[in-house]
Amino acid sequence: MKYKINLAMIIYFCTATSFSQIITVKQNGSGDYENIQDAVDAAANGDTVLVWPGTYQENVHIEEKDIVLGSLTLTSGDISYAYQTIIDGNHNGGCIWIDEVNFAEINGFTTIHGFGNDYTQMGGGILVYRSDYAEIKNCIIRDNQALFYGAGIMFYNTDGFISGCIIKNNHSYTRGGGICVLNAELVFDSLNP
């Protein structure tokens, strides 16, 4: 009997601590965080980081955690939030870098002024790197650069899915101005490319 009680307590503890949460980002201070990277750093596997409209001058790095990063497009379906929620890389690194995750989703952002990503110099807008799978939905990827590959979006050693994205005015000094895919399989949404 003692063994069964302890096992039940362990099962309860594991399930009680495994619930995902929504972490909010609002520049006016009324959310959980005021910038995206702090919210990503605080997130755990399965969490959603939900970002309110504004221009965020950041280089967001999602590393070794499976999360969803979305604007209010994610919860409302309203694409206009993607135009209002901007990640500006400030020509100081890529806008979003996803690194060594099992799954990530990016939904409803405009990424601008990204330039490569630290040592890789790939993926000025979004770099998905050495991960299992990632989805990019309802994003506007524009006016980004990369010294090497994939100025707009770069999938490297990662399979992925793209739906409802606008990719324009990106420039790579080597190849893949809009999108570059190396050692990966990328699928485009046939209903909402």
mmCIF file of N, CA, C and O in Angstrom, residues 79-135:
data_model
loop_
_atom_site.group_PDB
_atom_site.id
_atom_site.type_symbol
_atom_site.label_atom_id
_atom_site.label_comp_id
_atom_site.label_asym_id
_atom_site.label_seq_id
_atom_site.Cartn_x
_atom_site.Cartn_y
_atom_site.Cartn_z
ATOM 1 N N ILE A 79 -4.806 38.710 -39.159
ATOM 2 C CA ILE A 79 -3.492 38.870 -39.763
ATOM 3 C C ILE A 79 -2.934 40.280 -39.556
ATOM 4 O O ILE A 79 -1.721 40.479 -39.584
ATOM 5 N N SER A 80 -3.782 41.261 -39.305
ATOM 6 C CA SER A 80 -3.288 42.636 -39.143
ATOM 7 C C SER A 80 -2.306 42.749 -37.978
ATOM 8 O O SER A 80 -1.423 43.612 -37.983
ATOM 9 N N TYR A 81 -2.420 41.876 -36.981
ATOM 10 C CA TYR A 81 -1.475 41.911 -35.861
ATOM 11 C C TYR A 81 -0.055 41.567 -36.308
ATOM 12 O O TYR A 81 0.913 42.009 -35.692
ATOM 13 N N ALA A 82 0.081 40.781 -37.370
ATOM 14 C CA ALA A 82 1.420 40.456 -37.879
ATOM 15 C C ALA A 82 2.123 41.711 -38.389
ATOM 16 O O ALA A 82 3.346 41.834 -38.271
ATOM 17 N N TYR A 83 1.373 42.653 -38.940
ATOM 18 C CA TYR A 83 1.952 43.904 -39.417
ATOM 19 C C TYR A 83 2.259 44.861 -38.259
ATOM 20 O O TYR A 83 3.108 45.742 -38.384
ATOM 21 N N GLN A 84 1.571 44.697 -37.161
ATOM 22 C CA GLN A 84 1.722 45.602 -36.017
ATOM 23 C C GLN A 84 2.729 45.111 -34.985
ATOM 24 O O GLN A 84 3.084 45.850 -34.064
ATOM 25 N N THR A 85 3.165 43.854 -35.113
ATOM 26 C CA THR A 85 4.066 43.265 -34.125
ATOM 27 C C THR A 85 5.386 42.970 -34.826
ATOM 28 O O THR A 85 5.515 41.981 -35.553
ATOM 29 N N ILE A 86 6.358 43.849 -34.614
ATOM 30 C CA ILE A 86 7.577 43.875 -35.417
ATOM 31 C C ILE A 86 8.783 43.521 -34.554
ATOM 32 O O ILE A 86 8.980 44.095 -33.473
ATOM 33 N N ILE A 87 9.586 42.593 -35.064
ATOM 34 C CA ILE A 87 10.885 42.319 -34.454
ATOM 35 C C ILE A 87 11.929 42.928 -35.378
ATOM 36 O O ILE A 87 12.099 42.491 -36.512
ATOM 37 N N ASP A 88 12.602 43.948 -34.887
ATOM 38 C CA ASP A 88 13.600 44.694 -35.649
ATOM 39 C C ASP A 88 14.986 44.273 -35.171
ATOM 40 O O ASP A 88 15.384 44.577 -34.044
ATOM 41 N N GLY A 89 15.724 43.566 -36.039
ATOM 42 C CA GLY A 89 17.056 43.090 -35.678
ATOM 43 C C GLY A 89 18.101 44.187 -35.597
ATOM 44 O O GLY A 89 19.226 43.949 -35.159
ATOM 45 N N ASN A 90 17.752 45.416 -36.025
ATOM 46 C CA ASN A 90 18.607 46.584 -35.896
ATOM 47 C C ASN A 90 19.978 46.376 -36.556
ATOM 48 O O ASN A 90 20.983 46.901 -36.088
ATOM 49 N N HIS A 91 20.026 45.544 -37.607
ATOM 50 C CA HIS A 91 21.270 45.250 -38.344
ATOM 51 C C HIS A 91 22.358 44.718 -37.414
ATOM 52 O O HIS A 91 23.544 44.883 -37.667
ATOM 53 N N ASN A 92 21.943 44.097 -36.320
ATOM 54 C CA ASN A 92 22.875 43.659 -35.279
ATOM 55 C C ASN A 92 22.674 42.183 -34.958
ATOM 56 O O ASN A 92 22.669 41.781 -33.810
ATOM 57 N N GLY A 93 22.449 41.364 -35.986
ATOM 58 C CA GLY A 93 22.145 39.949 -35.795
ATOM 59 C C GLY A 93 20.777 39.642 -36.362
ATOM 60 O O GLY A 93 20.038 40.538 -36.764
ATOM 61 N N GLY A 94 20.445 38.363 -36.413
ATOM 62 C CA GLY A 94 19.157 37.954 -36.952
ATOM 63 C C GLY A 94 18.008 38.310 -36.021
ATOM 64 O O GLY A 94 18.191 38.504 -34.825
ATOM 65 N N CYS A 95 16.818 38.384 -36.589
ATOM 66 C CA CYS A 95 15.636 38.724 -35.787
ATOM 67 C C CYS A 95 15.242 37.572 -34.863
ATOM 68 O O CYS A 95 15.034 37.768 -33.668
ATOM 69 N N ILE A 96 15.127 36.347 -35.435
ATOM 70 C CA ILE A 96 14.740 35.178 -34.640
ATOM 71 C C ILE A 96 15.682 34.032 -35.004
ATOM 72 O O ILE A 96 15.858 33.711 -36.178
ATOM 73 N N TRP A 97 16.234 33.400 -33.991
ATOM 74 C CA TRP A 97 17.117 32.245 -34.178
ATOM 75 C C TRP A 97 16.580 31.101 -33.338
ATOM 76 O O TRP A 97 16.510 31.185 -32.118
ATOM 77 N N ILE A 98 16.179 30.019 -34.014
ATOM 78 C CA ILE A 98 15.698 28.808 -33.349
ATOM 79 C C ILE A 98 16.825 27.782 -33.426
ATOM 80 O O ILE A 98 17.291 27.454 -34.513
ATOM 81 N N ASP A 99 17.251 27.252 -32.285
ATOM 82 C CA ASP A 99 18.451 26.433 -32.232
ATOM 83 C C ASP A 99 18.242 25.198 -31.347
ATOM 84 O O ASP A 99 17.907 25.326 -30.165
ATOM 85 N N GLU A 100 18.408 24.029 -31.938
ATOM 86 C CA GLU A 100 18.386 22.748 -31.227
ATOM 87 C C GLU A 100 17.097 22.533 -30.423
ATOM 88 O O GLU A 100 17.129 22.262 -29.226
ATOM 89 N N VAL A 101 15.961 22.640 -31.104
ATOM 90 C CA VAL A 101 14.674 22.347 -30.478
ATOM 91 C C VAL A 101 14.044 21.138 -31.173
ATOM 92 O O VAL A 101 14.422 20.793 -32.290
ATOM 93 N N ASN A 102 13.095 20.514 -30.509
ATOM 94 C CA ASN A 102 12.313 19.451 -31.146
ATOM 95 C C ASN A 102 11.195 20.046 -31.985
ATOM 96 O O ASN A 102 10.877 19.547 -33.052
ATOM 97 N N PHE A 103 10.567 21.112 -31.471
ATOM 98 C CA PHE A 103 9.465 21.772 -32.176
ATOM 99 C C PHE A 103 9.416 23.242 -31.763
ATOM 100 O O PHE A 103 9.571 23.576 -30.592
ATOM 101 N N ALA A 104 9.169 24.096 -32.743
ATOM 102 C CA ALA A 104 8.912 25.510 -32.463
ATOM 103 C C ALA A 104 7.925 26.025 -33.497
ATOM 104 O O ALA A 104 7.892 25.545 -34.635
ATOM 105 N N GLU A 105 7.115 26.981 -33.074
ATOM 106 C CA GLU A 105 6.211 27.668 -34.006
ATOM 107 C C GLU A 105 6.391 29.165 -33.837
ATOM 108 O O GLU A 105 6.406 29.675 -32.709
ATOM 109 N N ILE A 106 6.532 29.864 -34.966
ATOM 110 C CA ILE A 106 6.565 31.321 -35.000
ATOM 111 C C ILE A 106 5.326 31.747 -35.775
ATOM 112 O O ILE A 106 5.123 31.325 -36.906
ATOM 113 N N ASN A 107 4.487 32.611 -35.182
ATOM 114 C CA ASN A 107 3.205 32.921 -35.801
ATOM 115 C C ASN A 107 2.867 34.403 -35.632
ATOM 116 O O ASN A 107 2.664 34.887 -34.520
ATOM 117 N N GLY A 108 2.830 35.133 -36.777
ATOM 118 C CA GLY A 108 2.252 36.469 -36.777
ATOM 119 C C GLY A 108 3.189 37.616 -36.452
ATOM 120 O O GLY A 108 2.817 38.497 -35.678
ATOM 121 N N PHE A 109 4.375 37.642 -37.057
ATOM 122 C CA PHE A 109 5.320 38.740 -36.837
ATOM 123 C C PHE A 109 5.784 39.324 -38.159
ATOM 124 O O PHE A 109 5.772 38.661 -39.186
ATOM 125 N N THR A 110 6.253 40.567 -38.099
ATOM 126 C CA THR A 110 7.061 41.136 -39.157
ATOM 127 C C THR A 110 8.492 41.155 -38.645
ATOM 128 O O THR A 110 8.740 41.640 -37.531
ATOM 129 N N THR A 111 9.416 40.608 -39.439
ATOM 130 C CA THR A 111 10.833 40.681 -39.067
ATOM 131 C C THR A 111 11.535 41.584 -40.075
ATOM 132 O O THR A 111 11.404 41.397 -41.287
ATOM 133 N N ILE A 112 12.259 42.574 -39.562
ATOM 134 C CA ILE A 112 12.962 43.528 -40.424
ATOM 135 C C ILE A 112 14.372 43.793 -39.882
ATOM 136 O O ILE A 112 14.639 43.609 -38.691
ATOM 137 N N HIS A 113 15.249 44.219 -40.760
ATOM 138 C CA HIS A 113 16.593 44.696 -40.429
ATOM 139 C C HIS A 113 17.449 43.663 -39.709
ATOM 140 O O HIS A 113 18.346 44.035 -38.944
ATOM 141 N N GLY A 114 17.172 42.379 -39.940
ATOM 142 C CA GLY A 114 18.060 41.351 -39.420
ATOM 143 C C GLY A 114 19.277 41.210 -40.311
ATOM 144 O O GLY A 114 19.202 41.427 -41.522
ATOM 145 N N PHE A 115 20.405 40.864 -39.716
ATOM 146 C CA PHE A 115 21.609 40.633 -40.503
ATOM 147 C C PHE A 115 22.327 39.401 -39.954
ATOM 148 O O PHE A 115 23.010 39.475 -38.930
ATOM 149 N N GLY A 116 22.118 38.257 -40.626
ATOM 150 C CA GLY A 116 22.789 37.027 -40.208
ATOM 151 C C GLY A 116 22.488 36.687 -38.766
ATOM 152 O O GLY A 116 21.639 37.281 -38.133
ATOM 153 N N ASN A 117 23.190 35.737 -38.233
ATOM 154 C CA ASN A 117 23.015 35.338 -36.845
ATOM 155 C C ASN A 117 24.368 34.984 -36.264
ATOM 156 O O ASN A 117 24.939 33.951 -36.587
ATOM 157 N N ASP A 118 24.882 35.849 -35.445
ATOM 158 C CA ASP A 118 26.145 35.631 -34.748
ATOM 159 C C ASP A 118 27.178 34.959 -35.643
ATOM 160 O O ASP A 118 27.506 35.447 -36.702
ATOM 161 N N TYR A 119 27.639 33.813 -35.223
ATOM 162 C CA TYR A 119 28.736 33.167 -35.945
ATOM 163 C C TYR A 119 28.301 32.486 -37.236
ATOM 164 O O TYR A 119 29.128 32.210 -38.094
ATOM 165 N N THR A 120 27.009 32.195 -37.436
ATOM 166 C CA THR A 120 26.585 31.496 -38.650
ATOM 167 C C THR A 120 26.451 32.420 -39.844
ATOM 168 O O THR A 120 26.600 31.995 -40.974
ATOM 169 N N GLN A 121 26.129 33.683 -39.611
ATOM 170 C CA GLN A 121 25.887 34.659 -40.674
ATOM 171 C C GLN A 121 24.824 34.181 -41.667
ATOM 172 O O GLN A 121 24.903 34.442 -42.853
ATOM 173 N N MET A 122 23.835 33.431 -41.176
ATOM 174 C CA MET A 122 22.720 32.940 -41.984
ATOM 175 C C MET A 122 21.412 33.388 -41.344
ATOM 176 O O MET A 122 21.351 33.641 -40.153
ATOM 177 N N GLY A 123 20.355 33.433 -42.167
ATOM 178 C CA GLY A 123 19.016 33.668 -41.637
ATOM 179 C C GLY A 123 18.827 35.015 -40.984
ATOM 180 O O GLY A 123 18.634 35.111 -39.778
ATOM 181 N N GLY A 124 18.849 36.082 -41.775
ATOM 182 C CA GLY A 124 18.666 37.415 -41.211
ATOM 183 C C GLY A 124 17.302 37.622 -40.577
ATOM 184 O O GLY A 124 17.187 38.218 -39.518
ATOM 185 N N GLY A 125 16.243 37.119 -41.237
ATOM 186 C CA GLY A 125 14.894 37.243 -40.670
ATOM 187 C C GLY A 125 14.631 36.158 -39.642
ATOM 188 O O GLY A 125 14.378 36.432 -38.472
ATOM 189 N N ILE A 126 14.722 34.889 -40.083
ATOM 190 C CA ILE A 126 14.526 33.739 -39.185
ATOM 191 C C ILE A 126 15.521 32.654 -39.568
ATOM 192 O O ILE A 126 15.593 32.263 -40.735
ATOM 193 N N LEU A 127 16.262 32.171 -38.598
ATOM 194 C CA LEU A 127 17.161 31.042 -38.775
ATOM 195 C C LEU A 127 16.647 29.880 -37.946
ATOM 196 O O LEU A 127 16.442 30.017 -36.736
ATOM 197 N N VAL A 128 16.410 28.744 -38.600
ATOM 198 C CA VAL A 128 16.029 27.516 -37.899
ATOM 199 C C VAL A 128 17.201 26.567 -38.086
ATOM 200 O O VAL A 128 17.503 26.149 -39.198
ATOM 201 N N TYR A 129 17.868 26.214 -36.990
ATOM 202 C CA TYR A 129 19.205 25.631 -37.040
ATOM 203 C C TYR A 129 19.296 24.377 -36.168
ATOM 204 O O TYR A 129 18.946 24.423 -34.991
ATOM 205 N N ARG A 130 19.734 23.295 -36.758
ATOM 206 C CA ARG A 130 20.001 22.040 -36.027
ATOM 207 C C ARG A 130 18.852 21.635 -35.107
ATOM 208 O O ARG A 130 19.053 21.273 -33.956
ATOM 209 N N SER A 131 17.634 21.684 -35.629
ATOM 210 C CA SER A 131 16.447 21.329 -34.848
ATOM 211 C C SER A 131 15.695 20.221 -35.566
ATOM 212 O O SER A 131 16.031 19.855 -36.693
ATOM 213 N N ASP A 132 14.662 19.691 -34.921
ATOM 214 C CA ASP A 132 13.874 18.631 -35.554
ATOM 215 C C ASP A 132 12.829 19.190 -36.517
ATOM 216 O O ASP A 132 12.725 18.761 -37.655
ATOM 217 N N TYR A 133 12.040 20.177 -36.045
ATOM 218 C CA TYR A 133 10.918 20.643 -36.856
ATOM 219 C C TYR A 133 10.479 22.030 -36.378
ATOM 220 O O TYR A 133 10.446 22.305 -35.172
ATOM 221 N N ALA A 134 10.122 22.886 -37.338
ATOM 222 C CA ALA A 134 9.620 24.213 -36.988
ATOM 223 C C ALA A 134 8.566 24.649 -37.996
ATOM 224 O O ALA A 134 8.628 24.285 -39.170
ATOM 225 N N GLU A 135 7.608 25.434 -37.520
ATOM 226 C CA GLU A 135 6.563 25.992 -38.373
ATOM 227 C C GLU A 135 6.630 27.515 -38.303
ATOM 228 O O GLU A 135 6.762 28.087 -37.221
#
